GROMACS .gro file of C-alpha atoms in nm:
model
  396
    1UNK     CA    1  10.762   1.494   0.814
    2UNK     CA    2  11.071   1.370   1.027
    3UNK     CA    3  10.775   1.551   1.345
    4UNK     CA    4  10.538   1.359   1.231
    5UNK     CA    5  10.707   1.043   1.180
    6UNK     CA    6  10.884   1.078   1.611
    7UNK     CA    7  10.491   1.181   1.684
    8UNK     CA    8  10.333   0.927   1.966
    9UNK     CA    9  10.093   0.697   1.775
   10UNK     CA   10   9.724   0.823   1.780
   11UNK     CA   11   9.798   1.179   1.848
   12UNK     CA   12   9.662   1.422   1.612
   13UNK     CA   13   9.395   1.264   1.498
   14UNK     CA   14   9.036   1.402   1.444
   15UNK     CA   15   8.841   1.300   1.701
   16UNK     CA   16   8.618   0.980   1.677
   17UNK     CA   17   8.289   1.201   1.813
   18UNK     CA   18   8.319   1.467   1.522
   19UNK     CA   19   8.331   1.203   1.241
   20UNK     CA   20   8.077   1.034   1.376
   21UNK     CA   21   7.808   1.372   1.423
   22UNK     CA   22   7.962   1.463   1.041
   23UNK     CA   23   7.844   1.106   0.882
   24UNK     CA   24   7.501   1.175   1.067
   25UNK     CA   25   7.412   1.449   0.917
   26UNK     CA   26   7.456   1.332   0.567
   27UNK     CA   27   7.211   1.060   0.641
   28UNK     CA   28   6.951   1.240   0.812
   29UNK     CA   29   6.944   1.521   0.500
   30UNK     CA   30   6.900   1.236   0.286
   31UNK     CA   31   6.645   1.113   0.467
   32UNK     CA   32   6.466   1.437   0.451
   33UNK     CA   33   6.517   1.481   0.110
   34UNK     CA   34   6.346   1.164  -0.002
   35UNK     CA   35   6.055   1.259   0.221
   36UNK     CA   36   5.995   1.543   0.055
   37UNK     CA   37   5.973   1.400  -0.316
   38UNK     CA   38   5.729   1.194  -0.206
   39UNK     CA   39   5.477   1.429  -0.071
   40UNK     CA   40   5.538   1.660  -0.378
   41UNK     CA   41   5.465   1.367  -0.597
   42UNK     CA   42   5.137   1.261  -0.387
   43UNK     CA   43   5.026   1.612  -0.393
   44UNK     CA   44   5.046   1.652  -0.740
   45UNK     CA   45   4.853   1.366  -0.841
   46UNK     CA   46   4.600   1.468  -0.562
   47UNK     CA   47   4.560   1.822  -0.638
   48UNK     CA   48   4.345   1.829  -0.840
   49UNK     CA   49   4.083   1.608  -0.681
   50UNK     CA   50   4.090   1.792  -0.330
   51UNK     CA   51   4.063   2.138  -0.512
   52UNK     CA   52   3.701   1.997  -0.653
   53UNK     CA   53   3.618   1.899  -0.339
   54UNK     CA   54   3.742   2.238  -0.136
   55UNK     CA   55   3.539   2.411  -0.368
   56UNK     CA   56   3.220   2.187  -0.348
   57UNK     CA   57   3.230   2.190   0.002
   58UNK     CA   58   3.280   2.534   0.002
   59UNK     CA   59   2.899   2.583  -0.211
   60UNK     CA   60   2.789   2.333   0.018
   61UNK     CA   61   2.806   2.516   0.329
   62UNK     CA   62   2.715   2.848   0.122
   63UNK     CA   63   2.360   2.688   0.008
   64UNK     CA   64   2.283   2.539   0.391
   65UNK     CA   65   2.349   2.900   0.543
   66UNK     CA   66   2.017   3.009   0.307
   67UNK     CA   67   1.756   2.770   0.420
   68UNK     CA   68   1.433   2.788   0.164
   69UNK     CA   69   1.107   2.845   0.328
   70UNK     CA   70   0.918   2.653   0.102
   71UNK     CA   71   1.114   2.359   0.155
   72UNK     CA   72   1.082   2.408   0.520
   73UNK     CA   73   0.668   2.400   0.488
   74UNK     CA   74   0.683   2.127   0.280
   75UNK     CA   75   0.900   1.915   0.518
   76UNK     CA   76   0.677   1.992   0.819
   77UNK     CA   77   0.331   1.889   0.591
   78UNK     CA   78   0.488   1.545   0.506
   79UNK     CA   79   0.610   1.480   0.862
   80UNK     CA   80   0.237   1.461   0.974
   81UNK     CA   81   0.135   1.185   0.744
   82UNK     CA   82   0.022   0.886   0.890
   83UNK     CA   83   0.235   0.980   1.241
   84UNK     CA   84   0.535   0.982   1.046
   85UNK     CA   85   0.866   1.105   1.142
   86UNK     CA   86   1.012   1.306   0.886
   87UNK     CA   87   1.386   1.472   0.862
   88UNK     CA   88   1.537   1.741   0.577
   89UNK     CA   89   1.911   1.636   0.467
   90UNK     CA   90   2.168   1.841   0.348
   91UNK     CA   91   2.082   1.798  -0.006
   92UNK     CA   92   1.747   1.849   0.079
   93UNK     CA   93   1.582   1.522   0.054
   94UNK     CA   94   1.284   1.445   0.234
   95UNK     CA   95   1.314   1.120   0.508
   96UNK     CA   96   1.026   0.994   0.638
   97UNK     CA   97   0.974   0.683   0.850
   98UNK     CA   98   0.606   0.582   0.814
   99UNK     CA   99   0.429   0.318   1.091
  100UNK     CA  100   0.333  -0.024   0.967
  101UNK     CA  101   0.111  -0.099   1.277
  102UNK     CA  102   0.287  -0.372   1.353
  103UNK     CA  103   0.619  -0.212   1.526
  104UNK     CA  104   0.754  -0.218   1.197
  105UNK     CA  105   0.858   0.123   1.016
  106UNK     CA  106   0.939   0.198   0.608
  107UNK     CA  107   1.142   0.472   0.525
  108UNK     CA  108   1.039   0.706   0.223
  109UNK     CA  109   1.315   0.900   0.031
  110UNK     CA  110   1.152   1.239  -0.151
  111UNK     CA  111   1.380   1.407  -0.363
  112UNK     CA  112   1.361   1.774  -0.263
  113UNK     CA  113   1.159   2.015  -0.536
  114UNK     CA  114   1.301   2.120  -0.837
  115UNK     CA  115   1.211   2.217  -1.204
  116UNK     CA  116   1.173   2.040  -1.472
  117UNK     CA  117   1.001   1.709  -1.593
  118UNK     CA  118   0.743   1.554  -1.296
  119UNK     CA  119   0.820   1.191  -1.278
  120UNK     CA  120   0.507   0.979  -1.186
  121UNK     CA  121   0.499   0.618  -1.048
  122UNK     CA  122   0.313   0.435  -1.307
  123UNK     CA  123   0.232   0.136  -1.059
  124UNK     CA  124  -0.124   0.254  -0.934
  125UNK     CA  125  -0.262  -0.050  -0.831
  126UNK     CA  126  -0.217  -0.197  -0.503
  127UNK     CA  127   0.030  -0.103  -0.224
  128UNK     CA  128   0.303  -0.216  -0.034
  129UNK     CA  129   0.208  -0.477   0.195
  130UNK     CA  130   0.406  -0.354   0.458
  131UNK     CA  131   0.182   0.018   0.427
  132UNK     CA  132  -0.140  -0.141   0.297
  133UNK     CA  133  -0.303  -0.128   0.623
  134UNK     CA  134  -0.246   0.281   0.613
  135UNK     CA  135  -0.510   0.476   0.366
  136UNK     CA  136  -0.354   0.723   0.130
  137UNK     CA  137  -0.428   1.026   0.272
  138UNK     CA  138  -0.529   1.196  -0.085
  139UNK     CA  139  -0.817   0.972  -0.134
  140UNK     CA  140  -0.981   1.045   0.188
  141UNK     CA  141  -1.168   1.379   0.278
  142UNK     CA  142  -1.266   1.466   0.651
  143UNK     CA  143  -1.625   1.485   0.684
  144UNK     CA  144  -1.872   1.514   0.996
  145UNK     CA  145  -1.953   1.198   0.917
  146UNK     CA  146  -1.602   1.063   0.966
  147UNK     CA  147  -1.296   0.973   0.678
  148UNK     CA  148  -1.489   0.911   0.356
  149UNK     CA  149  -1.305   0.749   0.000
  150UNK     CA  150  -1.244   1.001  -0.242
  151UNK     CA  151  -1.107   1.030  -0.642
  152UNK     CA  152  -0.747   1.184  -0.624
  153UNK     CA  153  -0.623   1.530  -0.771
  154UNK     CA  154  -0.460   1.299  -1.030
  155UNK     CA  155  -0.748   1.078  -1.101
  156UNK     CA  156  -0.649   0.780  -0.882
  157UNK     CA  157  -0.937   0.584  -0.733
  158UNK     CA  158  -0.978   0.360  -0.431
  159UNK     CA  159  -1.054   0.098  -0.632
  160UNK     CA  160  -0.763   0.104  -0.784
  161UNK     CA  161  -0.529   0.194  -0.486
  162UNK     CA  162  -0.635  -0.091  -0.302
  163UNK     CA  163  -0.690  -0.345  -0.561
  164UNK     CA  164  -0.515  -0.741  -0.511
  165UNK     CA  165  -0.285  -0.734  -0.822
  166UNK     CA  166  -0.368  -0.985  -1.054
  167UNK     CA  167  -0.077  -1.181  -1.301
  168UNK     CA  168  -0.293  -1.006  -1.585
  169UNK     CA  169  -0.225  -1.372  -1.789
  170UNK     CA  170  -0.577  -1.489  -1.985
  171UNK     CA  171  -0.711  -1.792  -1.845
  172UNK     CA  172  -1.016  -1.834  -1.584
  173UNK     CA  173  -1.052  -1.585  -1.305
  174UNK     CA  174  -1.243  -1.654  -0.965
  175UNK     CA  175  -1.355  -1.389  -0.738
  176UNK     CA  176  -1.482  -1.525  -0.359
  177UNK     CA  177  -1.605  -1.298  -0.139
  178UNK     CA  178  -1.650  -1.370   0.212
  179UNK     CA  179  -1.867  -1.157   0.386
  180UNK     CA  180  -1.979  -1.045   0.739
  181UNK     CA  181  -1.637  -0.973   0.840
  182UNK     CA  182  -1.686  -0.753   1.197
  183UNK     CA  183  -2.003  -0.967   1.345
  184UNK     CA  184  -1.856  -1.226   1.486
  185UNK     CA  185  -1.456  -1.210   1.669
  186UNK     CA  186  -1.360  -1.574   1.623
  187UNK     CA  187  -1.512  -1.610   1.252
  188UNK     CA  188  -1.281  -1.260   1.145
  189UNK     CA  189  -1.021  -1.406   1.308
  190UNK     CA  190  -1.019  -1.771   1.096
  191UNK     CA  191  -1.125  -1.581   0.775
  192UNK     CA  192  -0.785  -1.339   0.794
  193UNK     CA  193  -0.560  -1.616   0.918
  194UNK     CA  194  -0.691  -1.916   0.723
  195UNK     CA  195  -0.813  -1.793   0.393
  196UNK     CA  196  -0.559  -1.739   0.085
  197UNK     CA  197  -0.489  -1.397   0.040
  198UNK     CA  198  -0.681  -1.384  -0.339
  199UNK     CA  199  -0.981  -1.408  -0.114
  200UNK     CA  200  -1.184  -1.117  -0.089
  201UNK     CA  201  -1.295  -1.003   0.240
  202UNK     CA  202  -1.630  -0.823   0.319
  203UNK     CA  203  -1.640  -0.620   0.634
  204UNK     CA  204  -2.028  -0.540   0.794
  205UNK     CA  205  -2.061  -0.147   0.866
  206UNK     CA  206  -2.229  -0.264   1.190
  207UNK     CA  207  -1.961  -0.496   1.302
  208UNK     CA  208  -1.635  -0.479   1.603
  209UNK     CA  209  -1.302  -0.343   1.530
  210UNK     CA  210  -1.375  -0.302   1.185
  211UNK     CA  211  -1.005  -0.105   1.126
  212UNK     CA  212  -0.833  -0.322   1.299
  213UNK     CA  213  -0.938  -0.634   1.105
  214UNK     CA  214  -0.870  -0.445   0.826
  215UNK     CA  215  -0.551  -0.361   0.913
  216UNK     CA  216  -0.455  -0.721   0.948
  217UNK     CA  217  -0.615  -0.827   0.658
  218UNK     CA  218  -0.471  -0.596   0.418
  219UNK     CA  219  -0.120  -0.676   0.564
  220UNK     CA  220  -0.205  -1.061   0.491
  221UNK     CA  221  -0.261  -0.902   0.102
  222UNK     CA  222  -0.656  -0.915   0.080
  223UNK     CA  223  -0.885  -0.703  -0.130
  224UNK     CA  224  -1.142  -0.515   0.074
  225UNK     CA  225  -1.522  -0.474   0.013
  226UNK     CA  226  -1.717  -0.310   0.258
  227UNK     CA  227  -2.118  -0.452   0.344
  228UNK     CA  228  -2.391  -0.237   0.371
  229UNK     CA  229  -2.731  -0.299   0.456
  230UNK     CA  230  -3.009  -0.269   0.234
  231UNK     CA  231  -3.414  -0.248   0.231
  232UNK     CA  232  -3.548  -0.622   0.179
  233UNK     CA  233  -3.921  -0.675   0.069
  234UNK     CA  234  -3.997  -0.825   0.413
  235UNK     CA  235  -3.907  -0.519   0.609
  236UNK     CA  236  -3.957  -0.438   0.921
  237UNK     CA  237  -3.997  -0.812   0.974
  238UNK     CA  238  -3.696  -0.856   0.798
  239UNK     CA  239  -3.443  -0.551   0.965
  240UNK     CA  240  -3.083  -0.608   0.838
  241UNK     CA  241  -3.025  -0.392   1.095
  242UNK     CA  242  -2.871  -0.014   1.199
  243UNK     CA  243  -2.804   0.221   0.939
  244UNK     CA  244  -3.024   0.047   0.668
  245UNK     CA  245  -3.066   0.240   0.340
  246UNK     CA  246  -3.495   0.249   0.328
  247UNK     CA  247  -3.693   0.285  -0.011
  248UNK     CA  248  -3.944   0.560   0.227
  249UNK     CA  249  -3.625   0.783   0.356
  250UNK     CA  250  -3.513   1.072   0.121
  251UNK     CA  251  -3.221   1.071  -0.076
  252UNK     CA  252  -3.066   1.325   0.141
  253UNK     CA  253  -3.124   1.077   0.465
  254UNK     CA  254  -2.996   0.800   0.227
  255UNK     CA  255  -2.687   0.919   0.192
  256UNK     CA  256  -2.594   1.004   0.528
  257UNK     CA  257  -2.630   0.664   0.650
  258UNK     CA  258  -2.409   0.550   0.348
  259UNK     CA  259  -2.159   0.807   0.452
  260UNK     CA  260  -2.193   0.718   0.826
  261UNK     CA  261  -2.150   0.330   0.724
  262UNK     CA  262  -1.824   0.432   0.486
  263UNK     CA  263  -1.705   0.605   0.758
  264UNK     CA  264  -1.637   0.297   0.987
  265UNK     CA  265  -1.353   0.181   0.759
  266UNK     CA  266  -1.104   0.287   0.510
  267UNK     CA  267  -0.845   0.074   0.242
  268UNK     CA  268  -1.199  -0.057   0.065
  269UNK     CA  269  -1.214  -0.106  -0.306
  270UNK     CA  270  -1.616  -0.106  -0.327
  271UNK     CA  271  -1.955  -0.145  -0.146
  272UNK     CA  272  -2.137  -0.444  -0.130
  273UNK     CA  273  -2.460  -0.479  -0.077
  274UNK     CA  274  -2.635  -0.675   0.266
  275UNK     CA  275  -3.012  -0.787   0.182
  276UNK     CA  276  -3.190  -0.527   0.003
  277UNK     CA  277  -3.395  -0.681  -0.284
  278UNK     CA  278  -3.678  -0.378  -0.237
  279UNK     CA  279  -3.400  -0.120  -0.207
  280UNK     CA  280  -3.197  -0.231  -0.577
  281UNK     CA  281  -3.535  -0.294  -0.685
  282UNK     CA  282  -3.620   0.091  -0.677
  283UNK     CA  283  -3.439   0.274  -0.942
  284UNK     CA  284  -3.516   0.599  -0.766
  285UNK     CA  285  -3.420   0.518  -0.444
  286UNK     CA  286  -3.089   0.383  -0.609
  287UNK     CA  287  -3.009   0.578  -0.837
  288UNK     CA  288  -2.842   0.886  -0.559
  289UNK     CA  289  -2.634   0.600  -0.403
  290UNK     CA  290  -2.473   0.448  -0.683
  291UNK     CA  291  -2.387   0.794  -0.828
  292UNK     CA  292  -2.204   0.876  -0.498
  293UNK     CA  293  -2.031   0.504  -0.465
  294UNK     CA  294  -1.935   0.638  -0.840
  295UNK     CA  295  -1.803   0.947  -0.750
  296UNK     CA  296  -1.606   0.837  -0.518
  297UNK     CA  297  -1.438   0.614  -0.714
  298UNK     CA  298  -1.507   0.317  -0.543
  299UNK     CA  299  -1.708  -0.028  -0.741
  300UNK     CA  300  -2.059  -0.203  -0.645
  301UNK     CA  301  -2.110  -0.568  -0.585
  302UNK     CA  302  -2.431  -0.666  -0.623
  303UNK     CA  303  -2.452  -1.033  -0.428
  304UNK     CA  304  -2.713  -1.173  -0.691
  305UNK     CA  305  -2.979  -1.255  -0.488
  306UNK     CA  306  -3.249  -1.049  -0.609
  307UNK     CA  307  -3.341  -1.077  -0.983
  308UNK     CA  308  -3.528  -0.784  -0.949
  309UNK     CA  309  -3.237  -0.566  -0.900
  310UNK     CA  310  -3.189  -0.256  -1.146
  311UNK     CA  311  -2.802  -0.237  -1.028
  312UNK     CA  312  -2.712  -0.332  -1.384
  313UNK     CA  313  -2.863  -0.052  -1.558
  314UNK     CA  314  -2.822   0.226  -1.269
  315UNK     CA  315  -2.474   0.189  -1.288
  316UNK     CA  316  -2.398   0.162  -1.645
  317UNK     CA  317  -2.600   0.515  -1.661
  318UNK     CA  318  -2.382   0.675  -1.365
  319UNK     CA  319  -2.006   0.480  -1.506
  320UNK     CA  320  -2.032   0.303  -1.190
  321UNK     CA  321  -1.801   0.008  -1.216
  322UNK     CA  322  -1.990  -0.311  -1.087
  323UNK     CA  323  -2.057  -0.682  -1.109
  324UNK     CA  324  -2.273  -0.956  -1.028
  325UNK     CA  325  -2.206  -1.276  -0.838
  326UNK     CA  326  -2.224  -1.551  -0.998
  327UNK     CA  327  -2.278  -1.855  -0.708
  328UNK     CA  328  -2.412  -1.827  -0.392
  329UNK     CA  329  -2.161  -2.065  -0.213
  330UNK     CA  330  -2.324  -2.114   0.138
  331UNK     CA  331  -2.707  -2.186   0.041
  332UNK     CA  332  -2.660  -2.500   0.251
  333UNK     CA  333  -2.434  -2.448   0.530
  334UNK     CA  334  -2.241  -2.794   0.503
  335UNK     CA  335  -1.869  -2.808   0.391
  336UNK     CA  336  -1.922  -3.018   0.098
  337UNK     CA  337  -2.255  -2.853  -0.039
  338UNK     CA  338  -2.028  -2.530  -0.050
  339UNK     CA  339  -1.712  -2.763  -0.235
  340UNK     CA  340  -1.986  -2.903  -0.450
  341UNK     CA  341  -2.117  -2.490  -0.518
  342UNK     CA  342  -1.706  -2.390  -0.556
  343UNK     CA  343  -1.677  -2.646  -0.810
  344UNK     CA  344  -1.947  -2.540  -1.025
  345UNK     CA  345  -1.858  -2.196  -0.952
  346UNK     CA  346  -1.469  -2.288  -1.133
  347UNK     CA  347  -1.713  -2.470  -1.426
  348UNK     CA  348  -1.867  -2.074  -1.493
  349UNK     CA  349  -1.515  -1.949  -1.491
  350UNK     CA  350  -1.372  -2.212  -1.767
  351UNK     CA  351  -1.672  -2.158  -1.924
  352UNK     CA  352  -1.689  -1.720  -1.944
  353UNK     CA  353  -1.327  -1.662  -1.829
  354UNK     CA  354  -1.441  -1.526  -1.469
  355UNK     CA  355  -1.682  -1.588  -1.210
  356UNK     CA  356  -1.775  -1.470  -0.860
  357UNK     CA  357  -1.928  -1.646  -0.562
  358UNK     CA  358  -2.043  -1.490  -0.234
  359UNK     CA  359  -2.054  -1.652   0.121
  360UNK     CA  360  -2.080  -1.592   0.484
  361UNK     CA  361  -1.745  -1.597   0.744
  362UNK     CA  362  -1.917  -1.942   0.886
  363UNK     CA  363  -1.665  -2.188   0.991
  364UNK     CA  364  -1.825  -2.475   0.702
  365UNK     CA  365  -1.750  -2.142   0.431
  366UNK     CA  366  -1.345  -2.103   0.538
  367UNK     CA  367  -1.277  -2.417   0.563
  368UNK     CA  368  -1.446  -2.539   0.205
  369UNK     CA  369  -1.299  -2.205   0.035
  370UNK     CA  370  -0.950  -2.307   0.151
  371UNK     CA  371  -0.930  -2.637   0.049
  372UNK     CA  372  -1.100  -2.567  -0.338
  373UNK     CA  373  -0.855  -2.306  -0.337
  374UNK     CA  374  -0.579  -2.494  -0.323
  375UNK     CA  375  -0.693  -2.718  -0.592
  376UNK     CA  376  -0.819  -2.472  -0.826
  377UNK     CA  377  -0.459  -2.346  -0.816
  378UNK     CA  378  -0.356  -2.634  -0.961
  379UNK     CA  379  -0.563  -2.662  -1.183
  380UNK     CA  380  -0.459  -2.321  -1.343
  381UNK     CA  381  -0.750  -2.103  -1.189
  382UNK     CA  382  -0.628  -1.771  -1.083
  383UNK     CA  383  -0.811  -1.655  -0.742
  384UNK     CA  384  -0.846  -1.270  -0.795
  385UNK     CA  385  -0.989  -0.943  -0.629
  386UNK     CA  386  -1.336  -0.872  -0.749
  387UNK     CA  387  -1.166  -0.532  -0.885
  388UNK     CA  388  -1.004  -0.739  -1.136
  389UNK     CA  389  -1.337  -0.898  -1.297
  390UNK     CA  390  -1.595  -0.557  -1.226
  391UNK     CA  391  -1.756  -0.438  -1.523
  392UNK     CA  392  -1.631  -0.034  -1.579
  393UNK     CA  393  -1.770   0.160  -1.858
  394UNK     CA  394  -1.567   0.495  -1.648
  395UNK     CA  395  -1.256   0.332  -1.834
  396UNK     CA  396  -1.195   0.520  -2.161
   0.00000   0.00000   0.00000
């Protein structure tokens, strides 16, 4: 004590360095300690969740080491559709970017196969604007002829396909159809640009570009009829022009020229008919054709303007659907002849519930059709496809 007490001041002392490394070292195991209750407690409530996903990644990588042939074929046949670009993902969807024509592309999502229930689109009329310039490659069969309309495996029918929705609401229903569509550049060009889309176009199997004014026009949500010529009584005089269907010519030689004249075109609902009041006149010569316009599963139009014609009973015996028009719009080629035609025309529709009327692409034609359309609108007349008013007894 009595040492210590005659000991220089600050002698004997710890030194300031060791306290200072011993007061460190508390802190920093502190430190660590805390860190590691925290991951514990974050890997606890997390451990469950990553072992699901460790172990469905795991199967994952198992099931894309064994690719499936079958999958692999069916990939490759949906990638050529319509120059599509298709790709497989992991789960073994299908992707396929389809074309519009106009730059434009819409992607498809298939489901890849499996068992079980088939689930079926139940909307089988129309298409998608954006695709309705492409056919659907199961209703068309390769022929030497060219692409000809065909029923589907499951029953669908061009006609149907390609049908202009209608609202399906009861009221009056107009059909127009303007025809020669093909002929003339300038006159397709107003008729797809100017005319409401409820207008149905006719295209001439002898005309220009036919696909590609089809293409446009179907985009632009028109219905489709395709024109072919027919056998008037005034013929040769009278020649409607290549590729006419003749009341002398076989059946067999009949049908080829239909074939070749379906062939220019595809995305068509029905045939229509150009001239021909000798032709649907002779129930033998007609008969063949409408049975193969049936079976194909496309509609007739007859344009009206032969009372002679046995279209009506021909195709009720072959379940052909078909109709007759009611107007002929254009008998005087003068814009407000045609109005004064439209108007009665809308009287036959309030009158029945539907009516059709038929005119040439002339310049008086679009321009009266456009404006009455806009009025009958109004006026609560629905402007429909002429699938929506054709007369089928194939319906069960």
């Amino acid at each position: 004590m009595g040492t210590d007490l005659h000991a220089p001041l600050g002698q004997g002392r710890p030194s300031k360095t060791k306290r200072s490394w011993r007061g460190y070292k508390a802190v920093l195991c502190a430190g660590v300690f805390i860190v590691c209750v925290i991951a514990l407690s974050i890997y606890v409530i997390q451990e469950d969740d990553g072992l699901r996903r460790v172990a469905a990644n795991g199967a994952q990588t198992a099931s894309e080491g064994k690719p499936d042939p079958s999958k692999e074929a069916d990939g490759a046949a949906r990638s050529t559709q319509l120059g599509a670009s298709s790709e497989r993902t992991a789960s073994g969807a299908n992707i396929e970017r389809i074309p519009t024509g106009d730059g434009n592309y819409v992607t498809k999502y298939t489901p890849r196969d499996r068992t079980g229930p088939l689930v079926i689109d139940a909307q089988r009329m129309g298409q998608d604007p954006r695709i309705a310039g492409q056919p659907n490659p199961d209703l068309v069969e390769e022929t030497e002829n060219g692409k000809l309309p065909i029923i589907g495996a499951d029953g669908l029918r061009p006609m149907d396909q390609y049908a202009r929705p209608w609202s399906g609401e009861r009221g009056a229903r107009v059909a127009i159809v303007i025809s020669g569509l093909g002929l003339s550049q300038t006159g397709s060009q107003k008729a797809v640009q100017q005319l409401p889309a409820g207008v149905t176009l006719a295209f001439a199997a002898s005309g220009n570009s036919l696909q590609r004014w089809m293409q446009e026009a179907r985009r632009k949500g028109h219905e489709i009829l395709l024109q072919v010529p027919f056998e008037p009584f005034d013929y040769p005089a009278n020649d409607p022009g290549p590729g006419t269907l003749l009341t002398a010519s076989s059946a067999k030689d009949n049908i080829v020229r239909l074939h070749q004249a379906m062939a220019r075109v595809t995305n068509y609902t029905g045939i229509v008919n150009y001239q021909g009041a000798r032709y649907l006149s002779d129930e033998k010569a007609l008969r063949p054709v409408l049975q193969d316009v049936a079976k194909r599963g496309l509609l007739f139009l007859d344009d009206g303007t032969s009372s002679l014609s046995k279209t009506n009973s021909v195709s009720d015996a072959v379940k052909l659907p078909h109709a007759f028009a009611d107007v002929v719009l254009d008998g005087q080629v003068q814009t407000q002849a045609i109005l004064r035609k439209l108007d009665e025309l809308g009287r036959i529709a309030d009158r029945q519930g539907t009516a059709i009327g038929v005119a040439a692409a002339y310049d008086e034609s679009i321009d009266a059709v456009r404006k009455w359309a806009e009025e009958a609108t109004q006026r609560g007349i629905e402007i429909v496809g002429v699938s929506a008013i054709v007369r089928d007894k194939s319906e069960p």
